mmCIF file of C-alpha atoms in Angstrom:
data_model
loop_
_atom_site.group_PDB
_atom_site.id
_atom_site.type_symbol
_atom_site.label_atom_id
_atom_site.label_comp_id
_atom_site.label_asym_id
_atom_site.label_seq_id
_atom_site.Cartn_x
_atom_site.Cartn_y
_atom_site.Cartn_z
ATOM 1 C CA MET J 16 15.699 -17.135 16.107
ATOM 2 C CA ARG J 17 14.858 -17.132 12.357
ATOM 3 C CA CYS J 18 16.081 -14.087 10.422
ATOM 4 C CA SER J 19 14.100 -14.435 7.196
ATOM 5 C CA SER J 20 11.998 -11.251 7.264
ATOM 6 C CA ARG J 21 13.350 -7.704 7.272
ATOM 7 C CA ARG J 22 12.037 -7.159 10.782
ATOM 8 C CA ALA J 23 13.651 -10.377 11.983
ATOM 9 C CA GLN J 24 16.946 -9.375 10.385
ATOM 10 C CA ARG J 25 16.974 -6.179 12.450
ATOM 11 C CA ALA J 26 16.211 -8.206 15.580
ATOM 12 C CA CYS J 27 18.986 -10.698 14.798
ATOM 13 C CA SER J 28 21.462 -7.852 14.357
ATOM 14 C CA LEU J 29 20.545 -6.510 17.799
ATOM 15 C CA VAL J 30 20.821 -9.987 19.319
ATOM 16 C CA ASP J 31 24.307 -10.388 17.840
ATOM 17 C CA THR J 32 25.404 -7.019 19.222
ATOM 18 C CA MET J 33 24.078 -7.759 22.715
ATOM 19 C CA THR J 34 25.566 -11.268 22.734
ATOM 20 C CA ARG J 35 28.997 -9.810 21.993
ATOM 21 C CA ALA J 36 28.377 -7.521 24.967
ATOM 22 C CA ARG J 37 28.033 -10.715 27.071
ATOM 23 C CA ILE J 38 24.286 -10.419 27.575
ATOM 24 C CA PRO J 39 22.879 -13.976 27.834
ATOM 25 C CA PRO J 40 21.358 -15.015 24.465
ATOM 26 C CA SER J 41 17.880 -15.643 25.904
ATOM 27 C CA HIS J 42 17.857 -12.150 27.431
ATOM 28 C CA ALA J 43 19.236 -10.649 24.218
ATOM 29 C CA VAL J 44 16.378 -12.076 22.129
ATOM 30 C CA LEU J 45 13.753 -10.680 24.499
ATOM 31 C CA LEU J 46 15.410 -7.257 24.618
ATOM 32 C CA ALA J 47 15.660 -7.122 20.825
ATOM 33 C CA LEU J 48 11.967 -7.884 20.418
ATOM 34 C CA LEU J 49 11.054 -5.254 22.986
ATOM 35 C CA LEU J 50 13.268 -2.625 21.366
ATOM 36 C CA LEU J 51 11.716 -3.311 17.981
ATOM 37 C CA GLY J 52 8.208 -3.215 19.400
ATOM 38 C CA GLY J 53 7.802 -6.866 18.529
ATOM 39 C CA ALA J 54 6.532 -8.182 21.845
ATOM 40 C CA GLY J 55 2.834 -8.991 21.580
ATOM 41 C CA ARG J 56 2.570 -7.671 18.018
ATOM 42 C CA ALA J 57 1.389 -9.645 15.030
ATOM 43 C CA HIS J 58 1.800 -6.939 12.405
ATOM 44 C CA ALA J 59 4.913 -5.309 11.020
ATOM 45 C CA LEU J 60 3.950 -1.975 9.460
ATOM 46 C CA HIS J 61 7.071 0.071 8.896
ATOM 47 C CA THR J 62 6.534 3.795 8.263
ATOM 48 C CA GLN J 63 9.242 6.211 7.231
ATOM 49 C CA VAL J 64 9.448 9.754 5.921
ATOM 50 C CA VAL J 65 12.013 10.236 3.166
ATOM 51 C CA GLU J 66 13.268 13.377 1.475
ATOM 52 C CA ARG J 67 14.380 13.546 -2.134
ATOM 53 C CA ASP J 68 15.328 16.728 -3.995
ATOM 54 C CA GLY J 69 13.727 18.809 -1.260
ATOM 55 C CA GLU J 70 10.403 16.927 -1.404
ATOM 56 C CA ARG J 71 9.057 14.754 1.400
ATOM 57 C CA TYR J 72 7.217 11.465 1.103
ATOM 58 C CA THR J 73 5.734 8.993 3.547
ATOM 59 C CA LEU J 74 6.295 5.325 2.764
ATOM 60 C CA VAL J 75 4.449 2.540 4.567
ATOM 61 C CA GLU J 76 5.916 -0.927 4.060
ATOM 62 C CA LEU J 77 3.918 -4.079 4.764
ATOM 63 C CA ASP J 78 5.413 -7.499 5.388
ATOM 64 C CA LEU J 79 2.796 -9.846 3.961
ATOM 65 C CA ALA J 80 4.016 -12.652 6.197
ATOM 66 C CA GLN J 81 2.554 -10.671 9.112
ATOM 67 C CA ASP J 82 0.288 -7.965 7.654
ATOM 68 C CA ARG J 83 -2.895 -9.068 5.891
ATOM 69 C CA LEU J 84 -3.780 -6.361 3.404
ATOM 70 C CA GLU J 85 -7.495 -6.053 2.682
ATOM 71 C CA LEU J 86 -9.389 -4.249 -0.075
ATOM 72 C CA ARG J 87 -12.856 -2.927 0.694
ATOM 73 C CA TRP J 88 -15.434 -0.976 -1.283
ATOM 74 C CA THR J 89 -18.629 -1.278 0.755
ATOM 75 C CA GLY J 90 -19.596 -2.118 4.309
ATOM 76 C CA ASP J 91 -22.056 -4.707 5.549
ATOM 77 C CA GLU J 92 -25.053 -2.667 4.325
ATOM 78 C CA GLY J 93 -23.711 -2.378 0.793
ATOM 79 C CA LYS J 94 -22.793 1.310 1.039
ATOM 80 C CA PRO J 95 -19.274 2.628 0.309
ATOM 81 C CA LEU J 96 -17.200 2.969 3.472
ATOM 82 C CA GLY J 97 -16.254 6.407 2.172
ATOM 83 C CA GLY J 98 -13.038 7.116 4.047
ATOM 84 C CA VAL J 99 -10.980 6.652 7.188
ATOM 85 C CA GLU J 100 -13.839 7.115 9.644
ATOM 86 C CA GLY J 101 -16.061 4.695 7.743
ATOM 87 C CA ALA J 102 -13.277 2.114 7.693
ATOM 88 C CA ARG J 103 -12.622 2.594 11.395
ATOM 89 C CA ALA J 104 -16.323 2.173 12.247
ATOM 90 C CA TRP J 105 -16.524 -0.949 10.077
ATOM 91 C CA ALA J 106 -13.465 -2.416 11.806
ATOM 92 C CA GLN J 107 -14.859 -1.672 15.259
ATOM 93 C CA ALA J 108 -18.185 -3.286 14.344
ATOM 94 C CA HIS J 109 -16.221 -6.452 13.623
ATOM 95 C CA GLY J 110 -14.270 -6.249 16.873
ATOM 96 C CA ARG J 111 -11.058 -5.156 15.149
ATOM 97 C CA THR J 112 -8.717 -2.185 15.288
ATOM 98 C CA LEU J 113 -7.764 -0.283 12.144
ATOM 99 C CA GLU J 114 -3.986 -0.021 11.749
ATOM 100 C CA PHE J 115 -3.630 1.411 8.236
ATOM 101 C CA VAL J 116 -5.868 2.684 5.458
ATOM 102 C CA THR J 117 -5.448 4.490 2.156
ATOM 103 C CA ASN J 118 -7.501 5.050 -0.980
ATOM 104 C CA ALA J 119 -7.398 2.466 -3.743
ATOM 105 C CA GLY J 120 -7.686 3.205 -7.462
ATOM 106 C CA ILE J 121 -9.689 5.710 -9.478
ATOM 107 C CA TYR J 122 -13.489 5.549 -9.585
ATOM 108 C CA ASP J 123 -16.345 6.856 -11.728
ATOM 109 C CA ARG J 124 -19.072 9.434 -11.063
ATOM 110 C CA GLU J 125 -21.404 6.764 -9.692
ATOM 111 C CA LEU J 126 -18.847 6.012 -6.946
ATOM 112 C CA ARG J 127 -17.848 2.688 -8.463
ATOM 113 C CA PRO J 128 -14.303 1.476 -9.132
ATOM 114 C CA LEU J 129 -13.406 2.474 -12.685
ATOM 115 C CA GLY J 130 -11.716 -0.848 -13.366
ATOM 116 C CA LEU J 131 -11.001 -4.287 -11.963
ATOM 117 C CA HIS J 132 -11.881 -4.702 -8.298
ATOM 118 C CA ILE J 133 -11.462 -8.045 -6.506
ATOM 119 C CA GLU J 134 -12.195 -8.530 -2.796
ATOM 120 C CA ASP J 135 -11.625 -11.810 -0.977
ATOM 121 C CA GLY J 136 -11.236 -13.578 -4.313
ATOM 122 C CA GLN J 137 -14.573 -12.261 -5.634
ATOM 123 C CA GLN J 138 -14.577 -10.013 -8.707
ATOM 124 C CA ARG J 139 -16.900 -7.071 -8.134
ATOM 125 C CA ARG J 140 -15.856 -5.006 -11.172
ATOM 126 C CA ARG J 141 -14.344 -6.368 -14.356
ATOM 127 C CA LEU J 142 -11.106 -5.360 -16.050
ATOM 128 C CA ASN J 143 -11.411 -2.075 -17.945
ATOM 129 C CA THR J 144 -9.678 -2.339 -21.327
ATOM 130 C CA VAL J 145 -11.153 0.786 -22.935
ATOM 131 C CA ARG J 146 -8.559 3.070 -24.521
ATOM 132 C CA LEU J 147 -9.627 6.674 -24.891
ATOM 133 C CA PRO J 148 -7.971 8.993 -27.431
ATOM 134 C CA GLY J 149 -5.360 11.343 -26.032
ATOM 135 C CA THR J 150 -5.004 11.640 -22.271
ATOM 136 C CA VAL J 151 -8.519 12.047 -20.934
ATOM 137 C CA GLY J 152 -7.760 11.709 -17.243
ATOM 138 C CA ASN J 153 -5.046 9.792 -15.455
ATOM 139 C CA PHE J 154 -6.607 6.365 -15.960
ATOM 140 C CA SER J 155 -6.431 6.685 -19.736
ATOM 141 C CA MET J 156 -2.669 7.344 -19.713
ATOM 142 C CA GLN J 157 -0.950 4.196 -20.949
ATOM 143 C CA PRO J 158 -0.080 1.796 -19.690
ATOM 144 C CA ASN J 159 -2.497 1.543 -16.803
ATOM 145 C CA GLY J 160 -2.367 -1.514 -14.600
ATOM 146 C CA VAL J 161 -3.419 -3.667 -11.676
ATOM 147 C CA PHE J 162 -2.003 -4.072 -8.191
ATOM 148 C CA TYR J 163 -2.837 -7.464 -6.699
ATOM 149 C CA ILE J 164 -2.109 -10.037 -4.029
ATOM 150 C CA ASP J 165 -2.631 -13.591 -5.208
ATOM 151 C CA GLN J 166 -4.037 -16.541 -3.304
ATOM 152 C CA ALA J 167 -0.522 -17.579 -2.283
ATOM 153 C CA GLY J 168 0.060 -14.208 -0.635
ATOM 154 C CA HIS J 169 2.383 -12.803 -3.299
ATOM 155 C CA ALA J 170 2.039 -9.169 -4.396
ATOM 156 C CA GLY J 171 2.709 -7.590 -7.753
ATOM 157 C CA VAL J 172 1.844 -4.927 -10.305
ATOM 158 C CA LEU J 173 0.960 -5.853 -13.891
ATOM 159 C CA SER J 174 -0.009 -3.763 -16.878
ATOM 160 C CA THR J 175 -3.622 -4.138 -17.951
ATOM 161 C CA GLU J 176 -2.471 -5.899 -21.121
ATOM 162 C CA ALA J 177 -0.369 -8.378 -19.143
ATOM 163 C CA TRP J 178 -3.286 -9.048 -16.800
ATOM 164 C CA GLN J 179 -5.621 -9.602 -19.741
ATOM 165 C CA ARG J 180 -3.211 -12.142 -21.245
ATOM 166 C CA GLN J 181 -2.655 -14.131 -18.056
ATOM 167 C CA PRO J 182 -4.587 -12.996 -14.966
ATOM 168 C CA PRO J 183 -3.247 -14.270 -11.633
ATOM 169 C CA LEU J 184 -5.591 -16.016 -9.220
ATOM 170 C CA ALA J 185 -6.034 -12.947 -7.029
ATOM 171 C CA ARG J 186 -7.297 -12.583 -3.481
ATOM 172 C CA ILE J 187 -7.447 -8.801 -3.924
ATOM 173 C CA ALA J 188 -6.856 -6.599 -6.969
ATOM 174 C CA SER J 189 -7.382 -2.951 -7.888
ATOM 175 C CA GLN J 190 -6.978 -1.453 -11.353
ATOM 176 C CA SER J 191 -5.772 2.121 -11.677
ATOM 177 C CA GLY J 192 -3.536 4.217 -13.834
ATOM 178 C CA PRO J 193 -1.196 5.195 -15.075
ATOM 179 C CA MET J 194 1.598 2.843 -14.167
ATOM 180 C CA LEU J 195 4.425 4.854 -12.651
ATOM 181 C CA LEU J 196 7.190 2.342 -13.299
ATOM 182 C CA VAL J 197 7.335 -0.352 -15.965
ATOM 183 C CA ASP J 198 10.098 -2.936 -15.662
ATOM 184 C CA GLY J 199 12.323 -0.528 -13.756
ATOM 185 C CA GLN J 200 11.764 2.448 -16.058
ATOM 186 C CA VAL J 201 9.747 5.598 -15.429
ATOM 187 C CA ASN J 202 6.604 5.627 -17.581
ATOM 188 C CA ALA J 203 7.651 6.987 -20.977
ATOM 189 C CA SER J 204 4.588 9.268 -21.027
ATOM 190 C CA PHE J 205 5.953 11.344 -18.139
ATOM 191 C CA ASP J 206 7.848 14.562 -18.816
ATOM 192 C CA ALA J 207 10.767 15.167 -16.457
ATOM 193 C CA ALA J 208 10.287 18.916 -16.937
ATOM 194 C CA SER J 209 6.522 18.884 -16.351
ATOM 195 C CA ARG J 210 5.100 21.660 -14.198
ATOM 196 C CA SER J 211 1.890 19.733 -13.516
ATOM 197 C CA THR J 212 2.113 18.930 -9.826
ATOM 198 C CA LYS J 213 -0.360 17.358 -7.417
ATOM 199 C CA ILE J 214 -0.258 15.267 -4.290
ATOM 200 C CA ARG J 215 0.422 11.749 -5.576
ATOM 201 C CA SER J 216 -0.103 8.323 -4.052
ATOM 202 C CA GLY J 217 0.961 4.954 -5.369
ATOM 203 C CA VAL J 218 1.741 1.346 -4.576
ATOM 204 C CA CYS J 219 4.431 -1.140 -5.519
ATOM 205 C CA ALA J 220 5.960 -4.435 -4.426
ATOM 206 C CA PRO J 221 9.765 -4.395 -4.095
ATOM 207 C CA ASP J 222 9.494 -8.178 -3.772
ATOM 208 C CA PRO J 223 6.519 -10.561 -3.718
ATOM 209 C CA ARG J 224 6.292 -10.583 0.091
ATOM 210 C CA HIS J 225 6.487 -6.838 0.700
ATOM 211 C CA VAL J 226 4.236 -3.964 -0.361
ATOM 212 C CA VAL J 227 5.027 -0.251 -0.230
ATOM 213 C CA PHE J 228 2.369 2.464 -0.231
ATOM 214 C CA ALA J 229 3.716 5.966 -0.817
ATOM 215 C CA ILE J 230 2.310 9.483 -0.752
ATOM 216 C CA SER J 231 3.838 12.896 -1.309
ATOM 217 C CA HIS J 232 3.501 15.543 1.388
ATOM 218 C CA ALA J 233 3.103 18.290 -1.218
ATOM 219 C CA PRO J 234 2.320 18.479 -4.942
ATOM 220 C CA VAL J 235 4.905 16.761 -7.167
ATOM 221 C CA SER J 236 5.076 15.721 -10.810
ATOM 222 C CA PHE J 237 4.446 12.179 -11.998
ATOM 223 C CA HIS J 238 8.079 11.847 -13.071
ATOM 224 C CA ARG J 239 9.527 12.876 -9.704
ATOM 225 C CA PHE J 240 7.129 10.629 -7.794
ATOM 226 C CA ALA J 241 7.909 7.628 -9.997
ATOM 227 C CA SER J 242 11.656 8.240 -9.731
ATOM 228 C CA MET J 243 11.396 8.290 -5.936
ATOM 229 C CA LEU J 244 9.652 4.898 -5.907
ATOM 230 C CA ARG J 245 12.315 3.426 -8.167
ATOM 231 C CA ASP J 246 15.307 4.822 -6.283
ATOM 232 C CA THR J 247 14.029 4.822 -2.683
ATOM 233 C CA ALA J 248 11.516 1.966 -2.493
ATOM 234 C CA HIS J 249 13.531 -0.094 -5.029
ATOM 235 C CA CYS J 250 10.473 -1.074 -7.053
ATOM 236 C CA ARG J 251 10.499 -2.125 -10.703
ATOM 237 C CA ASP J 252 6.762 -1.811 -11.322
ATOM 238 C CA ALA J 253 4.537 0.717 -9.571
ATOM 239 C CA LEU J 254 0.964 1.927 -9.936
ATOM 240 C CA PHE J 255 -0.500 5.385 -9.406
ATOM 241 C CA LEU J 256 -3.525 5.326 -7.110
ATOM 242 C CA ASP J 257 -4.872 8.876 -7.016
ATOM 243 C CA GLY J 258 -3.988 12.520 -6.670
ATOM 244 C CA SER J 259 -5.502 15.412 -4.810
ATOM 245 C CA LEU J 260 -7.885 13.337 -2.659
ATOM 246 C CA SER J 261 -5.250 10.869 -1.479
ATOM 247 C CA GLN J 262 -4.325 10.266 2.132
ATOM 248 C CA ILE J 263 -2.541 7.614 4.120
ATOM 249 C CA TRP J 264 -3.636 7.030 7.704
ATOM 250 C CA THR J 265 -1.890 4.881 10.297
ATOM 251 C CA ARG J 266 -2.943 4.322 13.880
ATOM 252 C CA THR J 267 0.444 5.456 15.164
ATOM 253 C CA GLY J 268 1.090 8.321 12.758
ATOM 254 C CA GLY J 269 -2.307 9.757 11.833
ATOM 255 C CA TYR J 270 -2.978 11.442 8.491
ATOM 256 C CA VAL J 271 -0.580 12.320 5.669
ATOM 257 C CA GLY J 272 -1.576 13.710 2.289
ATOM 258 C CA ALA J 273 -4.391 15.866 1.001
ATOM 259 C CA PRO J 274 -5.792 18.529 3.345
ATOM 260 C CA ALA J 275 -9.326 17.903 4.575
ATOM 261 C CA PRO J 276 -11.047 20.537 2.336
ATOM 262 C CA GLN J 277 -9.859 18.658 -0.778
ATOM 263 C CA LEU J 278 -11.158 15.270 0.287
ATOM 264 C CA LYS J 279 -13.938 13.471 -1.541
ATOM 265 C CA PRO J 280 -15.480 10.115 -0.613
ATOM 266 C CA TRP J 281 -13.204 7.176 -1.234
ATOM 267 C CA VAL J 282 -14.649 4.218 -3.081
ATOM 268 C CA GLY J 283 -12.149 1.375 -2.778
ATOM 269 C CA MET J 284 -9.657 1.398 0.066
ATOM 270 C CA PHE J 285 -6.741 -0.705 1.192
ATOM 271 C CA LEU J 286 -6.593 -1.426 4.895
ATOM 272 C CA VAL J 287 -4.776 -3.440 7.518
ATOM 273 C CA LEU J 288 -6.564 -4.535 10.684
ATOM 274 C CA ALA J 289 -4.915 -5.578 13.910
ATOM 275 C CA PRO J 290 -5.458 -9.297 14.482
ATOM 276 C CA PRO J 291 -8.179 -10.342 16.901
ATOM 277 C CA ALA J 292 -7.087 -10.312 20.531
ATOM 278 C CA ALA J 293 -5.072 -13.425 21.167
ATOM 279 C CA ALA J 294 -6.552 -16.009 23.470
ATOM 280 C CA SER J 295 -4.882 -16.364 26.832
ATOM 281 C CA VAL J 296 -1.774 -18.505 26.663
ATOM 282 C CA THR J 297 -1.519 -21.480 28.982
ATOM 283 C CA ARG J 298 1.846 -21.598 30.676
#
């Protein structure tokens, strides 16, 4: 049994424990997979609720070796999917089951992504390099940046300037802002004593093969949210996605984030679909 992924490492640990208990190795492997929910699954979403300084956050970790993260703006008719129900209906129309969905980056009044938006390798909105004076909205706080997964399946977060200098060959990409973490440091624009609090959501990649989406359960400051991602998710670069309208939805856990009365239509959204039903296996 290969123990390369985090999920496999947990399975291998269980196998080792059961083997020492004199359970036959073949039985131990099967039991470990069953205990971890691995039998018959082809995705590895890992959801946890963490508490830091009295504040609660939900973190959803994706293993890109098993979870294919998608970015969608519109459905087949060219209209924005709009939210969880729109994404679920779109998935069902394609014979798929929605496993995870959350809002992508910030958008404009015409319900268009405010910056770079790449789906399936196709650029639908170009990189936004406009710098507004002061701090006119979250996107204008510097640096802003881009979350992406490249054609090789590697994830990362780059500042807009870094992307402009050397853009990766991306399969998906979403520009938003501000960056929460830059090279392991909390964004210097954030005030640790700030009283400006909102529900916050963000994304980071602790390593190129894993992605973490995070959302606060209650309003928090930028500084506290960024610090949590650095210290709990162990990310060096992280990107803010949105505030008061943000939610994360998983098929097993339901909704976390903004209450329904605060919600507005989503424009871009990240989602994970269950793989198509496997064909019958010939024994």
